[in-house]
Coordinates of C-alpha atoms in Angstrom, one line a residue:
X8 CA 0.0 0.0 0.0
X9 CA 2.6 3.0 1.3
X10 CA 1.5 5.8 0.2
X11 CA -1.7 7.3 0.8
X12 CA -2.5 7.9 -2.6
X13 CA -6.1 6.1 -2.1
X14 CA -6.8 9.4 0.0
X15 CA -9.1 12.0 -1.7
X16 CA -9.4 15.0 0.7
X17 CA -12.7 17.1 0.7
X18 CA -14.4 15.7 -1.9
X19 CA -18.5 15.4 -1.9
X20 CA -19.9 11.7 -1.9
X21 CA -21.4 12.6 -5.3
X22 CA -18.1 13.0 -6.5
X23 CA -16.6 9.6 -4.8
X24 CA -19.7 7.6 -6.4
X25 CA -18.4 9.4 -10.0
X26 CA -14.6 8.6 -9.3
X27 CA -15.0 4.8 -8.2
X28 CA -17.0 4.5 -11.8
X29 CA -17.3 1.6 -13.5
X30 CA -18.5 -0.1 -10.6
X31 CA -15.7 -2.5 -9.9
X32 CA -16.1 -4.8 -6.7
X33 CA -13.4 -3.6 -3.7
X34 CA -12.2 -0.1 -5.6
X35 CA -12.4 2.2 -2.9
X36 CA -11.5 5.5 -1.8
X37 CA -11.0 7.8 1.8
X38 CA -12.3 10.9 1.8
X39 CA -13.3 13.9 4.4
X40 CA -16.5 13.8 5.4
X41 CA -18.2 16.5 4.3
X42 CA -21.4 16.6 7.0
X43 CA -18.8 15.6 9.7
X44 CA -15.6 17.4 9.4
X45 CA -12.6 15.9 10.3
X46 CA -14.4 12.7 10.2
X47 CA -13.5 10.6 7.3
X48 CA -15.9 8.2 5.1
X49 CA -14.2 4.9 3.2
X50 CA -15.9 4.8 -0.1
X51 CA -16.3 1.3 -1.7
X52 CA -17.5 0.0 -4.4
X53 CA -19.5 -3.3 -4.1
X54 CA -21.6 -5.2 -6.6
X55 CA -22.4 -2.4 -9.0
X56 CA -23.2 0.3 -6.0
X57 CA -21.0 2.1 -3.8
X58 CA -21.0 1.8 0.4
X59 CA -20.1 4.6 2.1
X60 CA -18.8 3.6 5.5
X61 CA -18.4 6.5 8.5
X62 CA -14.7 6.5 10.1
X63 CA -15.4 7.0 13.9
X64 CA -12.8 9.1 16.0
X65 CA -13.0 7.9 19.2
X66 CA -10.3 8.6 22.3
X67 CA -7.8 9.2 19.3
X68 CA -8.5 6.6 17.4
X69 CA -10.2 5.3 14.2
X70 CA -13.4 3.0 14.0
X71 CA -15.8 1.4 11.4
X72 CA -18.0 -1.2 14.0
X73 CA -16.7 0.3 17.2
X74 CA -15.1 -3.3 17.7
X75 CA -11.2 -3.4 15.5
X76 CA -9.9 0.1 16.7
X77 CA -6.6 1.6 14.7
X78 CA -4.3 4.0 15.4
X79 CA -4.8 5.8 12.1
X80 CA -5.8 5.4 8.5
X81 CA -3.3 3.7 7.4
X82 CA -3.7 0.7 9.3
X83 CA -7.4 0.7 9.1
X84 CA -6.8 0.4 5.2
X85 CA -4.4 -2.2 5.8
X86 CA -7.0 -4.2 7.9
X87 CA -9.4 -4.3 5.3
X88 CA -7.7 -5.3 2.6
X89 CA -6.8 -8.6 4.1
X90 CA -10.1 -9.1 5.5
X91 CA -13.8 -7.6 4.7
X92 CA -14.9 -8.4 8.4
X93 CA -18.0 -6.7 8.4
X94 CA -17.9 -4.8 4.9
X95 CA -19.7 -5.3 2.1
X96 CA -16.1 -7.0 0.4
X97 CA -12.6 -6.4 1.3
X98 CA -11.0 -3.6 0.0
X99 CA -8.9 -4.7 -3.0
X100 CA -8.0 -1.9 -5.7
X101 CA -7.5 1.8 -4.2
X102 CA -8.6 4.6 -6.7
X103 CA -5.9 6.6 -7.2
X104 CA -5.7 10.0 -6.6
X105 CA -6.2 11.1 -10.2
X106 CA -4.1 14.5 -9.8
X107 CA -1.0 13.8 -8.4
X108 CA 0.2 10.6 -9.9
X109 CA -0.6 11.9 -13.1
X110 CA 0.7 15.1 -12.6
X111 CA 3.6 13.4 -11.5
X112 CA 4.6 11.7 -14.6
X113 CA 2.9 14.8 -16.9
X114 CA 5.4 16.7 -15.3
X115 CA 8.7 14.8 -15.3
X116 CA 7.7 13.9 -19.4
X117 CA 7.5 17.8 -20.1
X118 CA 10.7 18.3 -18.1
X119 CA 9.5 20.5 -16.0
X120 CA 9.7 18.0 -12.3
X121 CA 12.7 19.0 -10.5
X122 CA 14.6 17.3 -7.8
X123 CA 13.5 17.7 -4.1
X124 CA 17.2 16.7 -2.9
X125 CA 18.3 19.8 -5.0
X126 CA 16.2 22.2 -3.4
X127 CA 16.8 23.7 -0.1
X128 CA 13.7 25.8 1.9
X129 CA 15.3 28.8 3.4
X130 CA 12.8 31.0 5.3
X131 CA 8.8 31.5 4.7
X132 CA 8.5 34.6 3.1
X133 CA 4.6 34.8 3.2
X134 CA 1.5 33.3 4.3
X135 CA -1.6 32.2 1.9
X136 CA -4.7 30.2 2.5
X137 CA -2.9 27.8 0.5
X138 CA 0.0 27.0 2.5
X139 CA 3.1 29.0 2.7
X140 CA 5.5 30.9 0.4
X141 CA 8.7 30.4 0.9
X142 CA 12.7 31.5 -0.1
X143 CA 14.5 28.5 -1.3
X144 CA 17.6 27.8 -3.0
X145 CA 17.7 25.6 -5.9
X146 CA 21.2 24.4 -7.5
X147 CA 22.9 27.8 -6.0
X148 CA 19.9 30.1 -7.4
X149 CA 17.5 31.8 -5.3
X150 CA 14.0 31.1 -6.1
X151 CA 10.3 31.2 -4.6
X152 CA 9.0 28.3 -3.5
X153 CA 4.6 28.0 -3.2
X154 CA 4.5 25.0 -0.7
X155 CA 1.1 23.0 -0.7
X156 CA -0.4 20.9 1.9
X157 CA -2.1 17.8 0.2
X158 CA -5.9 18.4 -0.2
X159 CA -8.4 19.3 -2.3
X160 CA -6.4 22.2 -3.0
X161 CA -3.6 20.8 -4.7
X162 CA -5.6 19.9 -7.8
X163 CA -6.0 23.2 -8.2
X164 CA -2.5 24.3 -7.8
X165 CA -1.3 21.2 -10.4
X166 CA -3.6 23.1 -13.1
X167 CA -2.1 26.3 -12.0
X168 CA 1.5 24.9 -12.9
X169 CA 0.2 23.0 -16.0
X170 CA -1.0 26.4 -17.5
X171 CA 2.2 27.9 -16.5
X172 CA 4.5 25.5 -18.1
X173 CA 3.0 26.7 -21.3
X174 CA 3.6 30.5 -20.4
X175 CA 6.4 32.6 -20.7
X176 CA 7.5 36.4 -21.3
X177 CA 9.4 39.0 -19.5
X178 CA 6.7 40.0 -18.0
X179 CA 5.4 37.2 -16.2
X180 CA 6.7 35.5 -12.9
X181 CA 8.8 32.7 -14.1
X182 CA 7.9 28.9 -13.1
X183 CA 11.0 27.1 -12.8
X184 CA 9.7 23.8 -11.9
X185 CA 7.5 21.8 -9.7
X186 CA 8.0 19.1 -7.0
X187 CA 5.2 16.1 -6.4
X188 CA 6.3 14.6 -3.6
X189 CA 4.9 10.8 -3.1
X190 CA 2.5 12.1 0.1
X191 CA 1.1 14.8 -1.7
X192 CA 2.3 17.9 -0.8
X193 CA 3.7 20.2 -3.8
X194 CA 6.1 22.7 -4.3
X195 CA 5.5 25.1 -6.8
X196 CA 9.4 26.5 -7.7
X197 CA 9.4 29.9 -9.4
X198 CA 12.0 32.7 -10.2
X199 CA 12.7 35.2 -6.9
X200 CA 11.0 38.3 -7.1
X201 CA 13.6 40.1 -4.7
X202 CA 11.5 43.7 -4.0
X203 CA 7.6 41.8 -3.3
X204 CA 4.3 43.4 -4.5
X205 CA 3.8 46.0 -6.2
X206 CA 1.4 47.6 -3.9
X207 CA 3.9 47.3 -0.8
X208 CA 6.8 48.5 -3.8
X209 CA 4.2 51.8 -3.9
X210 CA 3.4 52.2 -0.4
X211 CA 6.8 51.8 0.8
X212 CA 8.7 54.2 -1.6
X213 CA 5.7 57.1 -2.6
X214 CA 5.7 59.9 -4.5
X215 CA 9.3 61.3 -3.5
X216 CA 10.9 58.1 -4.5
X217 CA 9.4 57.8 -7.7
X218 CA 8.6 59.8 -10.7
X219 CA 6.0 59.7 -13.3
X220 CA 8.4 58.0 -16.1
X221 CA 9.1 54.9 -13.2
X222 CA 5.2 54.8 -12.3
X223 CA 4.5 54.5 -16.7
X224 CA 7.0 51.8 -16.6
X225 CA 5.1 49.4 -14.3
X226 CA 2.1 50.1 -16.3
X227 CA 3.9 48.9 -19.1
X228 CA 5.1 46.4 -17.8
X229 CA 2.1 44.8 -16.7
X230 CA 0.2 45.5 -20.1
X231 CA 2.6 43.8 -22.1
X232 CA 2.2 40.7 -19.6
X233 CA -1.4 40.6 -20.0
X234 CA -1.2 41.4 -24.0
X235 CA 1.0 38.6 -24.1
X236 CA -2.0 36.5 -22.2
X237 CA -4.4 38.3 -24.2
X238 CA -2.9 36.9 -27.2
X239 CA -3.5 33.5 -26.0
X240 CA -6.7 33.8 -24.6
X241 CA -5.2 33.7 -21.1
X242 CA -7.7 35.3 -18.3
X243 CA -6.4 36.3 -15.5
X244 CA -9.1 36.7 -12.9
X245 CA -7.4 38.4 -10.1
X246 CA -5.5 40.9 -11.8
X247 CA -4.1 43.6 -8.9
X248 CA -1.5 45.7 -7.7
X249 CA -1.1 42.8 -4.7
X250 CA -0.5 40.3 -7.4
X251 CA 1.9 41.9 -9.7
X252 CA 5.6 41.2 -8.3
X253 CA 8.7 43.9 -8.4
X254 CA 12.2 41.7 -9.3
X255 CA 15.8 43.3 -7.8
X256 CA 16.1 45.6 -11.1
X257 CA 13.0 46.9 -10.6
X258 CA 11.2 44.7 -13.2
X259 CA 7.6 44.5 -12.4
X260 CA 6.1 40.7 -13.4
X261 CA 2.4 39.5 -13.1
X262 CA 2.2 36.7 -10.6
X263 CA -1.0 34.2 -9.2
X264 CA -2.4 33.6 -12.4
X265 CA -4.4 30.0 -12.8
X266 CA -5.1 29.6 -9.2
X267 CA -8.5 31.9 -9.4
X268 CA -10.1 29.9 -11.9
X269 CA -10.8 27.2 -9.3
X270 CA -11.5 29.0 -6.7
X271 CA -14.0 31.6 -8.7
X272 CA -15.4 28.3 -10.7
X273 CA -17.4 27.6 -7.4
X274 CA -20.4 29.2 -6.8
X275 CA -17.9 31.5 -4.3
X276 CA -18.1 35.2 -5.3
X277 CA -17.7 35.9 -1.7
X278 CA -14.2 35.3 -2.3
X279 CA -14.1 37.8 -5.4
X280 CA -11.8 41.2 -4.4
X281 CA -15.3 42.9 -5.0
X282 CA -13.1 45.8 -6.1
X283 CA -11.3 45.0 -8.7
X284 CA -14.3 42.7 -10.3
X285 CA -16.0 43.8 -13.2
X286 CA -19.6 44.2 -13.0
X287 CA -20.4 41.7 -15.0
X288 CA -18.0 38.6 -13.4
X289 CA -19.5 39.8 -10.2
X290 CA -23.3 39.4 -11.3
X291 CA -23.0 36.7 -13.7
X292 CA -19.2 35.2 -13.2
X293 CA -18.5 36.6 -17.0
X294 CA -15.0 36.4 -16.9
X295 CA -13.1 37.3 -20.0
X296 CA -9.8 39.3 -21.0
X297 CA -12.5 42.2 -20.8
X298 CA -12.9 41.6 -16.8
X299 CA -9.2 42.0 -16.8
X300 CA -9.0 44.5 -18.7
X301 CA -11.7 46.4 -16.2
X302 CA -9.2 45.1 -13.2
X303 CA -6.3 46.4 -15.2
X304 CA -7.5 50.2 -14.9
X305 CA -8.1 49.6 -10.9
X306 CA -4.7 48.4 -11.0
X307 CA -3.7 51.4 -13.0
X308 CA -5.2 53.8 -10.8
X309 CA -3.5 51.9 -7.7
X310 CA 0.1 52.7 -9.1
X311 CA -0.8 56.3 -9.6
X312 CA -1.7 56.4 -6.0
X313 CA 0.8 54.7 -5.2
X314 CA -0.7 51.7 -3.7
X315 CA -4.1 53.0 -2.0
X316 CA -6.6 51.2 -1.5
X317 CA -9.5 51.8 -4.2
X318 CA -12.4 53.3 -3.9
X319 CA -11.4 55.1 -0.9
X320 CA -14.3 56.5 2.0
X321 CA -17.2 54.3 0.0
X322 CA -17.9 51.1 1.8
X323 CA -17.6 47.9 0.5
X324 CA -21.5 47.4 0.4
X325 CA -21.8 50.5 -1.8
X326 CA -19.0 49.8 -4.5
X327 CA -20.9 47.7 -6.8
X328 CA -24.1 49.5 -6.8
X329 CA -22.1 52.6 -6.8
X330 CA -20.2 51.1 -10.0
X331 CA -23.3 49.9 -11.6
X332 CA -24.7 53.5 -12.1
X333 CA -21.9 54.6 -13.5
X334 CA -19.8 55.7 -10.9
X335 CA -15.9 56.0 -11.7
X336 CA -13.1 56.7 -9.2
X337 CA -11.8 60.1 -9.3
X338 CA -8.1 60.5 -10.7
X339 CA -5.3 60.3 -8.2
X340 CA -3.3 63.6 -7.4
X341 CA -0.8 64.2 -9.8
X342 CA -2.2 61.5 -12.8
X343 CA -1.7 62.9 -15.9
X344 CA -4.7 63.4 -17.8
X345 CA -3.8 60.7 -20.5
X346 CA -3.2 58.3 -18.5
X347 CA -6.7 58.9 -16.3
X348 CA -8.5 58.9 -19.7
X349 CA -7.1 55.4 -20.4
X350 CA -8.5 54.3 -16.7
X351 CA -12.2 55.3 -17.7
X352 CA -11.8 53.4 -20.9
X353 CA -11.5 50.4 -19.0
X354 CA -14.0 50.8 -16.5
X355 CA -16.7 51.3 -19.5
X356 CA -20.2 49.0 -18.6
X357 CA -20.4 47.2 -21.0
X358 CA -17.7 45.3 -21.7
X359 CA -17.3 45.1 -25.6
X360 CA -17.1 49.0 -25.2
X361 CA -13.6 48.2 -23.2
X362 CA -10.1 48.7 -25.2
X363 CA -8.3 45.6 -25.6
X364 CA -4.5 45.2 -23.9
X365 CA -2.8 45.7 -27.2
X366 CA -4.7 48.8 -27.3
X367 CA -3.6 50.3 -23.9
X368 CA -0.2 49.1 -24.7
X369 CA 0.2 51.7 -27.9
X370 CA -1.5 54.1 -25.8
X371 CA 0.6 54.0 -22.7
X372 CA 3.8 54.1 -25.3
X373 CA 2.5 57.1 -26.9
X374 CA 2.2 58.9 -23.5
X375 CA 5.9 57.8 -22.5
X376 CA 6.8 59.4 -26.2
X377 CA 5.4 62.3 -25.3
X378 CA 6.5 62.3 -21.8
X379 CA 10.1 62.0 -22.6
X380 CA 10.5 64.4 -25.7
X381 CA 9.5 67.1 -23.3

C-alpha cells in the first residue's frame, strides 16, 4: 500500500460515487467527510453500487464497528484489505488520486519536475490560504517556493502549474519547476521576485521616490504581460497591484495567475476582491480578457496612487451598486490626464465597449513618447 495515494481529501460523496466509476467490486477510496468534518468516510465499491462507511474518532482513534480500533488510516486500510470483516467485500484496488500521480509523470515527461534533494527551503517569506511561500535555493539560485499541503487544493495548484509551463514572457513570474512529492504535498518553484508586491513597492517608496516615467514603466510592464495572455486567450481573474511582483532591477512581473479559476469556478463570489471585479463577473461570473482589462484600470489607478486602496471613503457594500450607475473613481493627485483617460476606458459598462490590452499598450507608449521628448 505505502503511500496514501487512495486518500481523496474534501471531496463530496457525489463526486466519490463518479470517481469509483465503472463499478468494480473492492475499488475504494477515503475521503473527508463533508457533513462531519474531520471525520472521514471509506468509499467502496461493491456489486455495482458504492458503500459509504463512516470512520469514527474515538479517544484518538479510528473505528468502522466500534469493535477493531486503529491507530490511524493507514492501518485501518491495511485491515481491510486482508479481510472484509463486516464490509460489504474487502478492500482490493485503491482509486488513485487522479491529480497527483498523473501530474507526476505529466510533469517529469515535459521536463519541468525537479529534484527535491536539489532544493533547499530557506525561510517562509509569506502566508496564503494555500499554504506557505517560501525563499528557497535551488542548484545555487535563489528562487520562490509555493508550498502546498495535500488536499483538495492541490488539484487546483497542479492546473495552475500545467497552464504555467505553457507560459512565458518577460513579464510574467517565471515557473521554474515543480516538486510532487509521493504524500502529496507540492512545491510550486518559481524565479525570486527580490522587491515583493507592487502595492507594498508603492506604499513603501511614494511619490518622493518615484517619478512619473518609473510609475508608466510598471504600467507597461504589466500591459505587455497581459497582452502577451491576451494573445493566447489567457484570463487572468485576479488581476491587482497585490498580485503583480517587483524583481531586484526593478522589473515588475504578473504573478498568481491560474489559481483563481478554481477557486471563482465555485459558486464563491464571496471570495471575489469585489473591487477590482467587473460588474459583470461579479453578477454573472462573465470572466473574459474584458474583466481583466476592467481590473487592469483599478490596477492602474492603484500605481498612480501609489498603492491605496480603491475606492477610498465608499464602503464595500456601496462599491458595486455605486459602479453599476456609472460611478468612476476620481483620478489620483498628480495623474496625468492621458493616462486617467485610459483608466475610464476600461471601466466602461459594457464590456465590448472596453479597449483591448494591445490597445492600452500603444496608448501607454505614446504617452511615455510624449513624456520624454518634453
Amino acid at each position: 500500500m505505502g503511500e496514501k495515494l487512495w486518500f481523496h481529501g474534501k471531496i463530496t460523496r457525489e463526486q466519490a460515487e463518479r470517481l469509483l466509476y465503472p463499478p468494480e467490486t473492492g475499488l475504494f477510496l477515503v475521503r473527508e467527510s463533508t457533513n462531519y468534518p474531520g471525520d472521514y468516510t471509506l468509499c467502496v465499491s461493491c456489486d455495482g453500487k458504492v458503500e459509504h462507511y463512516r470512520i469514527i474518532y474515538h479517544d484518538g482513534k479510528l473505528s468502522i464497528d466500534e469493535e477493531e480500533y486503529f491507530d490511524n488510516l493507514m492501518q485501518l486500510v491495511e485491515h481491510y484489505t486482508k479481510d472484509a470483516d463486516g464490509l460489504c467485500t474487502r478492500l482490493i484496488k485503491p482509486k488513485l488520486m487522479e491529480g497527483t500521480v498523473a501530474a507526476q509523470d505529466e510533469f517529469s515527461r515535459s521536463g519541468w519536475a525537479m529534484n527535491r534533494k536539489d532544493l533547499k527551503l530557506i525561510q517562509t517569506i509569506g502566508k496564503g490560504e494555500f499554504g506557505d511561500v517560501m525563499v528557497g535555493d535551488y542548484r545555487g539560485t535563489k528562487v520562490a517556493v509555493k508550498c502546498i499541503k495535500h488536499d483538495a487544493t492541490a488539484q487546483a495548484f497542479l492546473a495552475e502549474a500545467s497552464v504555467m509551463t505553457q507560459l512565458r514572457h518577460t513579464n510574467l513570474v517565471q515557473l521554474l519547476g515543480v516538486i510532487v512529492e509521493e504524500r502529496g504535498s507540492l512545491f510550486i518553484v518559481t524565479e525570486y521576485m527580490a522587491k515583493g508586491s507592487l502595492v507594498d513597492y508603492l506604499r513603501s517608496r511614494g511619490r518622493t521616490v518615484l517619478g512619473g516615467e518609473c510609475l508608466l514603466k510598471f504600467s507597461l510592464y504589466v500591459c505587455e504581460a497581459m497582452e502577451y495572455l491576451e494573445a493566447n486567450n489567457f484570463v487572468h481573474r485576479d488581476l491587482a497591484a497585490r498580485n503583480v511582483l517587483v524583481s531586484d532591477d526593478n522589473i515588475a512581473k504578473v504573478s498568481d495567475f491560474g489559481l483563481t479559476k478554481e477557486a471563482s469556478s465555485t459558486q464563491d463570489t464571496a471570495k471575489l476582491p469585489v473591487k477590482w471585479t467587473s460588474p459583470e463577473a461579479l453578477r454573472e461570473k462573465k470572466f473574459s480578457t474584458k474583466s481583466d482589462v476592467w481590473s487592469y484600470g483599478v490596477l492602474l489607478w492603484e500605481i498612480y496612487s501609489f498603492g491605496r486602496v480603491p475606492y477610498p471613503r465608499i464602503p464595500l457594500k456601496e462599491v458595486v451598486p455605486r459602479v453599476e450607475k456609472g460611478y468612476k473613481m476620481e483620478a489620483p493627485d498628480g495623474c496625468p490626464a492621458a493616462v486617467y483617460d485610459l483608466m475610464k476606458q476600461c471601466w466602461t459598462l459594457d464590456p465590448a465597449g472596453r479597449p483591448s490590452f494591445r490597445l492600452l499598450r500603444e496608448k501607454l507608449q505614446h504617452i511615455r513618447a510624449k513624456e520624454l521628448h518634453l
